[in-house]
mmCIF file with all atom_site columns, N, CA and C in Angstrom:
data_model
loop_
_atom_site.group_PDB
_atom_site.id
_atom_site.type_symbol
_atom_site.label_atom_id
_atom_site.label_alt_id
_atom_site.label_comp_id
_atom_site.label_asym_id
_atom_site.label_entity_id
_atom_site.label_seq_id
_atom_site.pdbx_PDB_ins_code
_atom_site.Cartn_x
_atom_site.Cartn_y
_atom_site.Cartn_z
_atom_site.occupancy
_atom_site.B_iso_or_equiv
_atom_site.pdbx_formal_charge
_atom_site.auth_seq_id
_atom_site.auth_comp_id
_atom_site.auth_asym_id
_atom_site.auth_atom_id
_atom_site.pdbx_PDB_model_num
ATOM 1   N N  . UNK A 1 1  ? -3.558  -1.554  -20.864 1.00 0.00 ? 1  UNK A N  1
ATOM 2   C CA . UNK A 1 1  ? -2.443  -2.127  -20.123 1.00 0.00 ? 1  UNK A CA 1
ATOM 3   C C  . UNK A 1 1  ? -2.188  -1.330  -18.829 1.00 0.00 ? 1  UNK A C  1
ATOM 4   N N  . UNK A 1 2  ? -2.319  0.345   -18.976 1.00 0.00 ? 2  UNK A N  1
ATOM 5   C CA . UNK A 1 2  ? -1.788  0.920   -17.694 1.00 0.00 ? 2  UNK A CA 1
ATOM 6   C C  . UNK A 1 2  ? -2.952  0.836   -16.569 1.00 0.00 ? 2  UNK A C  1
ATOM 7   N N  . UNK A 1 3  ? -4.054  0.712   -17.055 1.00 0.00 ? 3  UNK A N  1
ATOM 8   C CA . UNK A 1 3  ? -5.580  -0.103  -16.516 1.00 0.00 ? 3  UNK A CA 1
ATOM 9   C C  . UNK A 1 3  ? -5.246  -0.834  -15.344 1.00 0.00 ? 3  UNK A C  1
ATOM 10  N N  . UNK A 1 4  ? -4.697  -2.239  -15.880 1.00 0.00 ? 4  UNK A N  1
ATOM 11  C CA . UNK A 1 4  ? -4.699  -3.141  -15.572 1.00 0.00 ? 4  UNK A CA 1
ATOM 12  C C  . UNK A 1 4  ? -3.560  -3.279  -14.385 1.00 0.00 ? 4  UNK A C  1
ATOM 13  N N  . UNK A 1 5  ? -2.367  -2.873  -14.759 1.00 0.00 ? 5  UNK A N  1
ATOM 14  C CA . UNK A 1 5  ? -1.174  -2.895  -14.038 1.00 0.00 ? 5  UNK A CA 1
ATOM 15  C C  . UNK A 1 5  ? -1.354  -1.905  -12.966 1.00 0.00 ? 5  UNK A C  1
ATOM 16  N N  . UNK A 1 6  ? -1.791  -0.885  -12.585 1.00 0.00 ? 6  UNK A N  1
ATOM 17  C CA . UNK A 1 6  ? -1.837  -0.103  -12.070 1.00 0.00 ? 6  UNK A CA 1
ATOM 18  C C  . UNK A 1 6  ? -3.215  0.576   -11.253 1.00 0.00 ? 6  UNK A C  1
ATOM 19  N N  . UNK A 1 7  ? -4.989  0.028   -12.063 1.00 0.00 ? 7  UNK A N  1
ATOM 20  C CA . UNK A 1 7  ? -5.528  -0.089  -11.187 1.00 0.00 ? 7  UNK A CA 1
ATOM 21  C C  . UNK A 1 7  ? -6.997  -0.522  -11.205 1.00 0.00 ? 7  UNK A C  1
ATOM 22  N N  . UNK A 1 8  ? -6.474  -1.265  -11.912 1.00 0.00 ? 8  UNK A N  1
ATOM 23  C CA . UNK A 1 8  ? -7.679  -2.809  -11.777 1.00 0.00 ? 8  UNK A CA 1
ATOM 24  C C  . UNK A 1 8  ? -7.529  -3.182  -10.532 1.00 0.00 ? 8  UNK A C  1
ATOM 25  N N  . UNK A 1 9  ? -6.362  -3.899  -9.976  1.00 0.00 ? 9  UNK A N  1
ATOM 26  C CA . UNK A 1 9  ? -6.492  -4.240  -8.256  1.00 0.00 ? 9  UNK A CA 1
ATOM 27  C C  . UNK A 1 9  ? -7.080  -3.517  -7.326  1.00 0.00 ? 9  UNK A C  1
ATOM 28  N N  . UNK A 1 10 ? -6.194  -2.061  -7.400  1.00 0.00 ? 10 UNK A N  1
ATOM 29  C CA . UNK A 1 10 ? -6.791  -1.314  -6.276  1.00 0.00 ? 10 UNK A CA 1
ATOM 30  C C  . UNK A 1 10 ? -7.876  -1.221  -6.244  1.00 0.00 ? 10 UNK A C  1
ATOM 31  N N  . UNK A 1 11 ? -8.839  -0.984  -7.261  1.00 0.00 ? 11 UNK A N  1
ATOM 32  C CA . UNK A 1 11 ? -10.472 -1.086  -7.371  1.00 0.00 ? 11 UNK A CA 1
ATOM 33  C C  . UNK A 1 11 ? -10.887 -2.138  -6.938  1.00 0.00 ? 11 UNK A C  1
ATOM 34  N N  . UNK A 1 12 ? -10.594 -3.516  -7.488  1.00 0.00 ? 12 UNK A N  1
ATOM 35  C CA . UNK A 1 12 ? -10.889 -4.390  -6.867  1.00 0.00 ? 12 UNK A CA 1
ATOM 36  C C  . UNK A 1 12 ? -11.086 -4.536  -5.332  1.00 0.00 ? 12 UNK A C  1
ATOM 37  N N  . UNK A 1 13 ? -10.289 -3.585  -4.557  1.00 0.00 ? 13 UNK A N  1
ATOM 38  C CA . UNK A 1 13 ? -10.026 -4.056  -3.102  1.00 0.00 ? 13 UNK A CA 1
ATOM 39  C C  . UNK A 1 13 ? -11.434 -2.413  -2.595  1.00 0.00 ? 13 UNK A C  1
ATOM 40  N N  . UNK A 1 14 ? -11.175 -1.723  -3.685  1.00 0.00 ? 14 UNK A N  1
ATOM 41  C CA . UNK A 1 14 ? -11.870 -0.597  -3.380  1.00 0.00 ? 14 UNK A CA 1
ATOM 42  C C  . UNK A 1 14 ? -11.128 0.629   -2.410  1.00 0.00 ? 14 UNK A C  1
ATOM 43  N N  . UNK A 1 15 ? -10.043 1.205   -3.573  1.00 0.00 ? 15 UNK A N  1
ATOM 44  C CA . UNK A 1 15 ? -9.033  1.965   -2.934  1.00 0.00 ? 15 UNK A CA 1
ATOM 45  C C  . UNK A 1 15 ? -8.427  2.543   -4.266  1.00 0.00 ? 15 UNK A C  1
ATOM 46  N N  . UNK A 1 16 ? -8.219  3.656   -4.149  1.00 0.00 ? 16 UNK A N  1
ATOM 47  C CA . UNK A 1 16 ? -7.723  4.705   -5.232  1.00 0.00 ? 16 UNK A CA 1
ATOM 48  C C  . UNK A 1 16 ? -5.712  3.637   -5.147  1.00 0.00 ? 16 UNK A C  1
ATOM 49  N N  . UNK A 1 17 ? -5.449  4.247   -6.355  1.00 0.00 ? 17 UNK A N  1
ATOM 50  C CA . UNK A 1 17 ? -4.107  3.803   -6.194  1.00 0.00 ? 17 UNK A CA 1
ATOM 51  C C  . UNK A 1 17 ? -2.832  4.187   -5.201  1.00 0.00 ? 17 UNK A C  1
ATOM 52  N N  . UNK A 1 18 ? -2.965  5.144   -4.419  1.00 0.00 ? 18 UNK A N  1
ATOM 53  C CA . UNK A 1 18 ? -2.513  5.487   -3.869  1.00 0.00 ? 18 UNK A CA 1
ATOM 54  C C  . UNK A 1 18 ? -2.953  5.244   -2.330  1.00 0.00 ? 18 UNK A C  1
ATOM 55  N N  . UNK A 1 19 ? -4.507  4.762   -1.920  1.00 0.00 ? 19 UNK A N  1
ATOM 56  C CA . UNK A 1 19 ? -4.727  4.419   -0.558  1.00 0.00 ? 19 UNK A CA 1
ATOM 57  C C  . UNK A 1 19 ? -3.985  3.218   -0.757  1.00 0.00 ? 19 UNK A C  1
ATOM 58  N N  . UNK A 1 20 ? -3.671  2.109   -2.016  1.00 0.00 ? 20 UNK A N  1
ATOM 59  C CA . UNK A 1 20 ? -3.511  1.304   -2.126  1.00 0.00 ? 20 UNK A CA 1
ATOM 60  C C  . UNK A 1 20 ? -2.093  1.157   -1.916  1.00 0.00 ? 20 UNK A C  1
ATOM 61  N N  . UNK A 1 21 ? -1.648  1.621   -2.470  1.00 0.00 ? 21 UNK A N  1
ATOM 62  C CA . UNK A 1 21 ? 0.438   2.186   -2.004  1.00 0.00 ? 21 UNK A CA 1
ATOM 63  C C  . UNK A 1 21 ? 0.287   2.312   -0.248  1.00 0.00 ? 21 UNK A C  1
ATOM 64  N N  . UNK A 1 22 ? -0.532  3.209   0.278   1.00 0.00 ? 22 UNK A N  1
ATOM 65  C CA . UNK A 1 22 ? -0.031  3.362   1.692   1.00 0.00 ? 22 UNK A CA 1
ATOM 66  C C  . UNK A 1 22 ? -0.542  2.038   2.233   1.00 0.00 ? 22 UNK A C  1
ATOM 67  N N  . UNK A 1 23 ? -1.243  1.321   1.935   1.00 0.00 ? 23 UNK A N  1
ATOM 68  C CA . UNK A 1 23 ? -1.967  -0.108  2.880   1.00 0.00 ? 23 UNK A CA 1
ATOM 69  C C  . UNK A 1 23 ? -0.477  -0.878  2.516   1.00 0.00 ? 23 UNK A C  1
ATOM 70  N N  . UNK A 1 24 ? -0.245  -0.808  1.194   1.00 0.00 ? 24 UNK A N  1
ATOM 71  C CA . UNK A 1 24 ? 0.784   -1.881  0.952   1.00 0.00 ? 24 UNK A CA 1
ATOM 72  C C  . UNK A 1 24 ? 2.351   -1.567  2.106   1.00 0.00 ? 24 UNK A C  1
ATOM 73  N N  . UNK A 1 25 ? 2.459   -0.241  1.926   1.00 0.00 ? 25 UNK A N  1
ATOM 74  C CA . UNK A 1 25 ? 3.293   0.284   2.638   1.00 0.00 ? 25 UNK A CA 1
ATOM 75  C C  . UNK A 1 25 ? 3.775   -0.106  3.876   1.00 0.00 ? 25 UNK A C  1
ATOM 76  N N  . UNK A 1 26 ? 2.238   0.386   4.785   1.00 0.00 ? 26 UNK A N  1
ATOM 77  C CA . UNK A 1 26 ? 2.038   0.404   5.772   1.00 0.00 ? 26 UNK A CA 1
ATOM 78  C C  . UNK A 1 26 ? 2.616   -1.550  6.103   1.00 0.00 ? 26 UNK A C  1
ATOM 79  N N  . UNK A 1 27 ? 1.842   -2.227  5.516   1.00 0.00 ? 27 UNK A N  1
ATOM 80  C CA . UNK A 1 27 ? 2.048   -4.034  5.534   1.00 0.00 ? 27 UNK A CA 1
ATOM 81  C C  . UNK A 1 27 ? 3.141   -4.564  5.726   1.00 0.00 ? 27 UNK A C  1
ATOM 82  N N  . UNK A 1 28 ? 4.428   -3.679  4.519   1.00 0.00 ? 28 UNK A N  1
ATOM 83  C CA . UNK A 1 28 ? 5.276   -4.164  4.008   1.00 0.00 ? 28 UNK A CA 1
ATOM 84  C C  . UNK A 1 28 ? 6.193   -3.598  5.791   1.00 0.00 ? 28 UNK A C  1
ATOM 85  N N  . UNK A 1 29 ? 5.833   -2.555  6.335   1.00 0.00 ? 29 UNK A N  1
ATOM 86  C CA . UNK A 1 29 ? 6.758   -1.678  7.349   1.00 0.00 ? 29 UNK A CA 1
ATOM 87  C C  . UNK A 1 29 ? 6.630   -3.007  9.024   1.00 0.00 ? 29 UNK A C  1
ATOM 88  N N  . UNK A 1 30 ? 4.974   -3.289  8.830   1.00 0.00 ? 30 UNK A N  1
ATOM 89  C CA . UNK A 1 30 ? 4.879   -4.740  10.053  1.00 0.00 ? 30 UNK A CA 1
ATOM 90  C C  . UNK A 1 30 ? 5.194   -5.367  9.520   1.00 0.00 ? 30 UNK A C  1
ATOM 91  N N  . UNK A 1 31 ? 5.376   -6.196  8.723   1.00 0.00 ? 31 UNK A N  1
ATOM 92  C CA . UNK A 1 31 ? 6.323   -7.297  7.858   1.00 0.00 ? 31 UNK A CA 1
ATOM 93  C C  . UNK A 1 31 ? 7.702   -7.221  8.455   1.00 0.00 ? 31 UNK A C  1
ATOM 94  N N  . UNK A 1 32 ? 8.224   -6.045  7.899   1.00 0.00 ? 32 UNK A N  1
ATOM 95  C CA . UNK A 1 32 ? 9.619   -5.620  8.835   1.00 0.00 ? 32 UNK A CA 1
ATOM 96  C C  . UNK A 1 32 ? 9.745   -5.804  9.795   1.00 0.00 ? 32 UNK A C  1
ATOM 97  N N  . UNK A 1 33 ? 8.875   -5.466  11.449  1.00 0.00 ? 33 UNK A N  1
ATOM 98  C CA . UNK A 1 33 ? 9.169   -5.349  11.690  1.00 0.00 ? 33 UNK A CA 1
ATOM 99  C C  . UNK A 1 33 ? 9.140   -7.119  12.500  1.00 0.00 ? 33 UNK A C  1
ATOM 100 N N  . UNK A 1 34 ? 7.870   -7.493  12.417  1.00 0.00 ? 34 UNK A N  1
ATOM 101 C CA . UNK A 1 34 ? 7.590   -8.793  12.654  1.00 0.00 ? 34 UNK A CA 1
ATOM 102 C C  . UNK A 1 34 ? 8.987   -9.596  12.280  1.00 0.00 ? 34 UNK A C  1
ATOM 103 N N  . UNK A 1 35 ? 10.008  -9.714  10.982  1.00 0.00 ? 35 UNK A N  1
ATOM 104 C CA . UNK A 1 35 ? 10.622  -10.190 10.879  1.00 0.00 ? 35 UNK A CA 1
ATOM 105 C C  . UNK A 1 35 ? 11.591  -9.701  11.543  1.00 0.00 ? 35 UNK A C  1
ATOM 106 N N  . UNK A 1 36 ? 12.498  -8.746  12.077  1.00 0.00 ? 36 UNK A N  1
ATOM 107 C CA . UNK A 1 36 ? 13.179  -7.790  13.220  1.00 0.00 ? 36 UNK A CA 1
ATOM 108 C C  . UNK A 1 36 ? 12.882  -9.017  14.609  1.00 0.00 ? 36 UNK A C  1
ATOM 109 N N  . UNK A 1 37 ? 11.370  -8.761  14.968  1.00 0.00 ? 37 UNK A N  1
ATOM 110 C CA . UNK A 1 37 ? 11.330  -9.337  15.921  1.00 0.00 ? 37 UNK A CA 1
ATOM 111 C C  . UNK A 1 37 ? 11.594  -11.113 15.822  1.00 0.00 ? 37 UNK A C  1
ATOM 112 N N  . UNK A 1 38 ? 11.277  -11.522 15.111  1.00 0.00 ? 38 UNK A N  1
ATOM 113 C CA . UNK A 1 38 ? 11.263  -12.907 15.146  1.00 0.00 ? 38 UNK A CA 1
ATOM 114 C C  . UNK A 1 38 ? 12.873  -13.075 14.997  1.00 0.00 ? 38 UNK A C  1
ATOM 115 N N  . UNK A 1 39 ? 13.141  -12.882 14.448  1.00 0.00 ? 39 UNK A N  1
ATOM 116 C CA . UNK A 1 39 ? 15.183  -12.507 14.425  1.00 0.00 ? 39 UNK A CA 1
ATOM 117 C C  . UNK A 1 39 ? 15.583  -12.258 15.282  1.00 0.00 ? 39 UNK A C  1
ATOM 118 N N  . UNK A 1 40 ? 15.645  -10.992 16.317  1.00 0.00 ? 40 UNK A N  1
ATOM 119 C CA . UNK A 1 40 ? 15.687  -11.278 17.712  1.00 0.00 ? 40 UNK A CA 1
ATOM 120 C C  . UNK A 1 40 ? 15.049  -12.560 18.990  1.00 0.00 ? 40 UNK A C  1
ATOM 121 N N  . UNK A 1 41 ? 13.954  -13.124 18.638  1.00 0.00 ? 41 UNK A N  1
ATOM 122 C CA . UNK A 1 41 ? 13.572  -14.333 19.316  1.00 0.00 ? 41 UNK A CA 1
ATOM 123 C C  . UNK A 1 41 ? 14.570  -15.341 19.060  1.00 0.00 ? 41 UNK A C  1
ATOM 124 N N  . UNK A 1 42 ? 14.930  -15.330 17.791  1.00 0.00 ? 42 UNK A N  1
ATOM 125 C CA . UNK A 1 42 ? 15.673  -16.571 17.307  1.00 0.00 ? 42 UNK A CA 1
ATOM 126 C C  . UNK A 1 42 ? 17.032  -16.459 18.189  1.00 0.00 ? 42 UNK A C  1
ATOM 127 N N  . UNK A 1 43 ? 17.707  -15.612 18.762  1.00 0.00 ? 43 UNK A N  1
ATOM 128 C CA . UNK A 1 43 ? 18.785  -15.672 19.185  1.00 0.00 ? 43 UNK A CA 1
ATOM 129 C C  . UNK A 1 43 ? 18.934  -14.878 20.899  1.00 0.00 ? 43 UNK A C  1
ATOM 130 N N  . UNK A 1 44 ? 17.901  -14.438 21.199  1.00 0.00 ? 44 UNK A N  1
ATOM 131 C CA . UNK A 1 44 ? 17.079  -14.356 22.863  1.00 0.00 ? 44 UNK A CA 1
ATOM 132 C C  . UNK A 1 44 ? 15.532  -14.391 23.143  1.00 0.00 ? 44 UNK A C  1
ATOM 133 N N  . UNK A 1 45 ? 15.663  -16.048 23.283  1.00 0.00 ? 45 UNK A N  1
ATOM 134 C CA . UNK A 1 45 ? 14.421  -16.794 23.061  1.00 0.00 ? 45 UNK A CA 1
ATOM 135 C C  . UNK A 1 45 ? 13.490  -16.064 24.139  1.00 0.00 ? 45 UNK A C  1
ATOM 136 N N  . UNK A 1 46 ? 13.735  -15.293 24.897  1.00 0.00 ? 46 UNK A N  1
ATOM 137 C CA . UNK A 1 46 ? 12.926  -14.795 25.382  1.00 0.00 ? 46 UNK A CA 1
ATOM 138 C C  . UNK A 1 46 ? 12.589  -13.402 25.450  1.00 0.00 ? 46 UNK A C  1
ATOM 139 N N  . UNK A 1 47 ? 13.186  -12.654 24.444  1.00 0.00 ? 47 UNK A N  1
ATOM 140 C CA . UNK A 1 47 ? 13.240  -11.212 23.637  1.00 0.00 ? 47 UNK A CA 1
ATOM 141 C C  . UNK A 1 47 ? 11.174  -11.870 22.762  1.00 0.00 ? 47 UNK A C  1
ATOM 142 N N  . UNK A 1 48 ? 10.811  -10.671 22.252  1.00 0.00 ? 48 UNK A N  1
ATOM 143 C CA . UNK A 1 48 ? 9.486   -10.965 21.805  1.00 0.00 ? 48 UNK A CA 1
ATOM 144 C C  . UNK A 1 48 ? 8.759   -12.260 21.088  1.00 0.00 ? 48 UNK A C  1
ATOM 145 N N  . UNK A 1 49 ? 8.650   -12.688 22.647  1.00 0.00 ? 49 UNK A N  1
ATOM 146 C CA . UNK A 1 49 ? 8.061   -14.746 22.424  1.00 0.00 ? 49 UNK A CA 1
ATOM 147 C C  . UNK A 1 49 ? 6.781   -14.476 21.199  1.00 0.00 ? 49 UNK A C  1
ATOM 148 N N  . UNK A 1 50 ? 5.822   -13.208 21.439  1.00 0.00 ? 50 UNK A N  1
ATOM 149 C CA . UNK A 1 50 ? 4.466   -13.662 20.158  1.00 0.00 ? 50 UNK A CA 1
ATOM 150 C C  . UNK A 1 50 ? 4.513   -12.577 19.574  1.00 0.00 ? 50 UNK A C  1
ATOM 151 N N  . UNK A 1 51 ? 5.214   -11.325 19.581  1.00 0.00 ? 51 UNK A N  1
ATOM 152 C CA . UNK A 1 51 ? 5.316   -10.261 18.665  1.00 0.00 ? 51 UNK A CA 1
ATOM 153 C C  . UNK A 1 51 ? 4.882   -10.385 17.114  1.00 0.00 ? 51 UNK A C  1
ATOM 154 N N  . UNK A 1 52 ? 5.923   -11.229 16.753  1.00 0.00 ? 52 UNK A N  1
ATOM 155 C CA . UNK A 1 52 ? 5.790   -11.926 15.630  1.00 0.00 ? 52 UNK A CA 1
ATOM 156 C C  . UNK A 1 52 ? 4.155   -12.507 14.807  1.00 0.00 ? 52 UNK A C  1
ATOM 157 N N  . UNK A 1 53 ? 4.039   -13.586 15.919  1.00 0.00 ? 53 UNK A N  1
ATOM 158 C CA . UNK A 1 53 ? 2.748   -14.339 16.054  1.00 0.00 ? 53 UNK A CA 1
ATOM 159 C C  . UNK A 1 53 ? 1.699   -13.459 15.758  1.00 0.00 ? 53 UNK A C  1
ATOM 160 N N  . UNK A 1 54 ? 1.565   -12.320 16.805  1.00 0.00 ? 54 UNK A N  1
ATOM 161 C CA . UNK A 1 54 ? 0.566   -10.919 17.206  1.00 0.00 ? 54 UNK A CA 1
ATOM 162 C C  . UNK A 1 54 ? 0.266   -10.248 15.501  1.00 0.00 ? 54 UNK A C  1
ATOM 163 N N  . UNK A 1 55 ? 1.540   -9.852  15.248  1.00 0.00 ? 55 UNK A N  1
ATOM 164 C CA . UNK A 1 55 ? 1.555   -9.101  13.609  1.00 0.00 ? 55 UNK A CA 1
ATOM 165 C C  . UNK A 1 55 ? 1.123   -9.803  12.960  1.00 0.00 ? 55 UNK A C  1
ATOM 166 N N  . UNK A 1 56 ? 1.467   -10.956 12.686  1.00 0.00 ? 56 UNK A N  1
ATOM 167 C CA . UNK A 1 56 ? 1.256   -11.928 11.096  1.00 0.00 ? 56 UNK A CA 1
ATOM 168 C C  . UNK A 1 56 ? -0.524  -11.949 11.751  1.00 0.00 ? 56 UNK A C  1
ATOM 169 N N  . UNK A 1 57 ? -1.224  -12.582 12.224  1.00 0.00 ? 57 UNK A N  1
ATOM 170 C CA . UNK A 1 57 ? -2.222  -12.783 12.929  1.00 0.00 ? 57 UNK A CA 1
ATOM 171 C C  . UNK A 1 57 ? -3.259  -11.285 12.878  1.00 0.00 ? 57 UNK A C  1
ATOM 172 N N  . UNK A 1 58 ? -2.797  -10.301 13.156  1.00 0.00 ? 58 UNK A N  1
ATOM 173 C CA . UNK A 1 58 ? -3.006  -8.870  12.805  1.00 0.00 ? 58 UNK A CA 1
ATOM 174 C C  . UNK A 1 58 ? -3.174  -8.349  11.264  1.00 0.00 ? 58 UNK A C  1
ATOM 175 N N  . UNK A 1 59 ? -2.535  -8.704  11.265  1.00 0.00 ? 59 UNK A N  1
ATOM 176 C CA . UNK A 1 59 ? -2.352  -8.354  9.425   1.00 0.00 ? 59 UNK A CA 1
ATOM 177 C C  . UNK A 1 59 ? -3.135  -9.396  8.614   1.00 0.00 ? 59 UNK A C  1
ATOM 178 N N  . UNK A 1 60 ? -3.336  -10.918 8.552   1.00 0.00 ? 60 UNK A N  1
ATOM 179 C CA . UNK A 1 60 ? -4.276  -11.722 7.891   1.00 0.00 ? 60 UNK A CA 1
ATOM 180 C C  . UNK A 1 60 ? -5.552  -11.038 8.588   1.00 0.00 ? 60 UNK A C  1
ATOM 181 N N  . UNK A 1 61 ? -5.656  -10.909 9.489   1.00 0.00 ? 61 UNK A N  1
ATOM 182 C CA . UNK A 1 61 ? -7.432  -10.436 10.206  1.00 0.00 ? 61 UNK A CA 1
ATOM 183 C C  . UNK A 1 61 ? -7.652  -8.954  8.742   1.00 0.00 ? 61 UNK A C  1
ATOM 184 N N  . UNK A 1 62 ? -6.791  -7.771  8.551   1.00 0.00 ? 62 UNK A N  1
ATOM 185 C CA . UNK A 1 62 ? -7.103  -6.946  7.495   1.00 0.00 ? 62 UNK A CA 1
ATOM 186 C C  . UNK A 1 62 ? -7.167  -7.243  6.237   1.00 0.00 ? 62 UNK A C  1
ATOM 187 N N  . UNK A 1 63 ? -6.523  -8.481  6.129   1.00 0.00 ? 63 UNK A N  1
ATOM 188 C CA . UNK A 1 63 ? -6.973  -8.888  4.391   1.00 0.00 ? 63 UNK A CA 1
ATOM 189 C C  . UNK A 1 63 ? -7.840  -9.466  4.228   1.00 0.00 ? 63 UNK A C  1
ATOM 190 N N  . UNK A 1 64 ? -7.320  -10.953 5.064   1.00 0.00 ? 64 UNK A N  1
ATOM 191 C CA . UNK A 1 64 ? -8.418  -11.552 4.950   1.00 0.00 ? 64 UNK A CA 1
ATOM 192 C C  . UNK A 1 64 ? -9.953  -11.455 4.350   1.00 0.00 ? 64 UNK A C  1
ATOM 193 N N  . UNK A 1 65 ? -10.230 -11.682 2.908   1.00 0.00 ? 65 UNK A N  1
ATOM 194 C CA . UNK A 1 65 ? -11.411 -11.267 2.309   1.00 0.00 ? 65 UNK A CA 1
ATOM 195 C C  . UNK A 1 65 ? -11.801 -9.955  1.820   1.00 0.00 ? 65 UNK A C  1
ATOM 196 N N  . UNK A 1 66 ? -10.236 -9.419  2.255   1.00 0.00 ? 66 UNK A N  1
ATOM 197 C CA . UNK A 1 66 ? -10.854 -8.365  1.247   1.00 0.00 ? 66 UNK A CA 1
ATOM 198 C C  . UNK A 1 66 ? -10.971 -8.072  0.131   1.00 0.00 ? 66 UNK A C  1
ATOM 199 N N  . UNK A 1 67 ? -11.799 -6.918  -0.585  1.00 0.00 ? 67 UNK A N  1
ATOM 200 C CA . UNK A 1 67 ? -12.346 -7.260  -1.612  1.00 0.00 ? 67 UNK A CA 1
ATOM 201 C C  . UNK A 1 67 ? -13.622 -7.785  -2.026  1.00 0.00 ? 67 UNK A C  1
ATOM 202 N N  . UNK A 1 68 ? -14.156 -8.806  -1.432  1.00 0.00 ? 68 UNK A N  1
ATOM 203 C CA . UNK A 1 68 ? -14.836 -10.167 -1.451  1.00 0.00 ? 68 UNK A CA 1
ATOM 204 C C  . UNK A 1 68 ? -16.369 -9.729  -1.349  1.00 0.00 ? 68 UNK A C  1
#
């Protein structure tokens, strides 16, 4: 069970459990901030027009397949 929950994935992706914590980390921190920015667009439409766009777009290009 602690295998599985804890690091069957990370192997899968090919990352000790802990490179695997900082990637997630790291994701979860442009996630933030991408959503920050898109929150500011929403209310000064001309505050960061593709910031947003740039990150999400950035971040699928590093997963994208990984693993695979």
């Amino acid at each position: 069970m602690f295998h599985r929950i804890f690091i069957e994935h990370p192997e899968s992706v090919e990352e000790s459990y802990f490179e695997h914590m900082a990637f997630a980390l790291r994701f979860a921190g442009l996630l933030g901030f991408a959503c920050g920015a898109a929150l500011l667009h929403a209310f000064i439409p001309a505050a960061c027009e593709k910031t947003a766009s740039k990150i999400i777009a950035k971040l699928y290009a590093r997963t994208h397949n990984r693993g695979n």
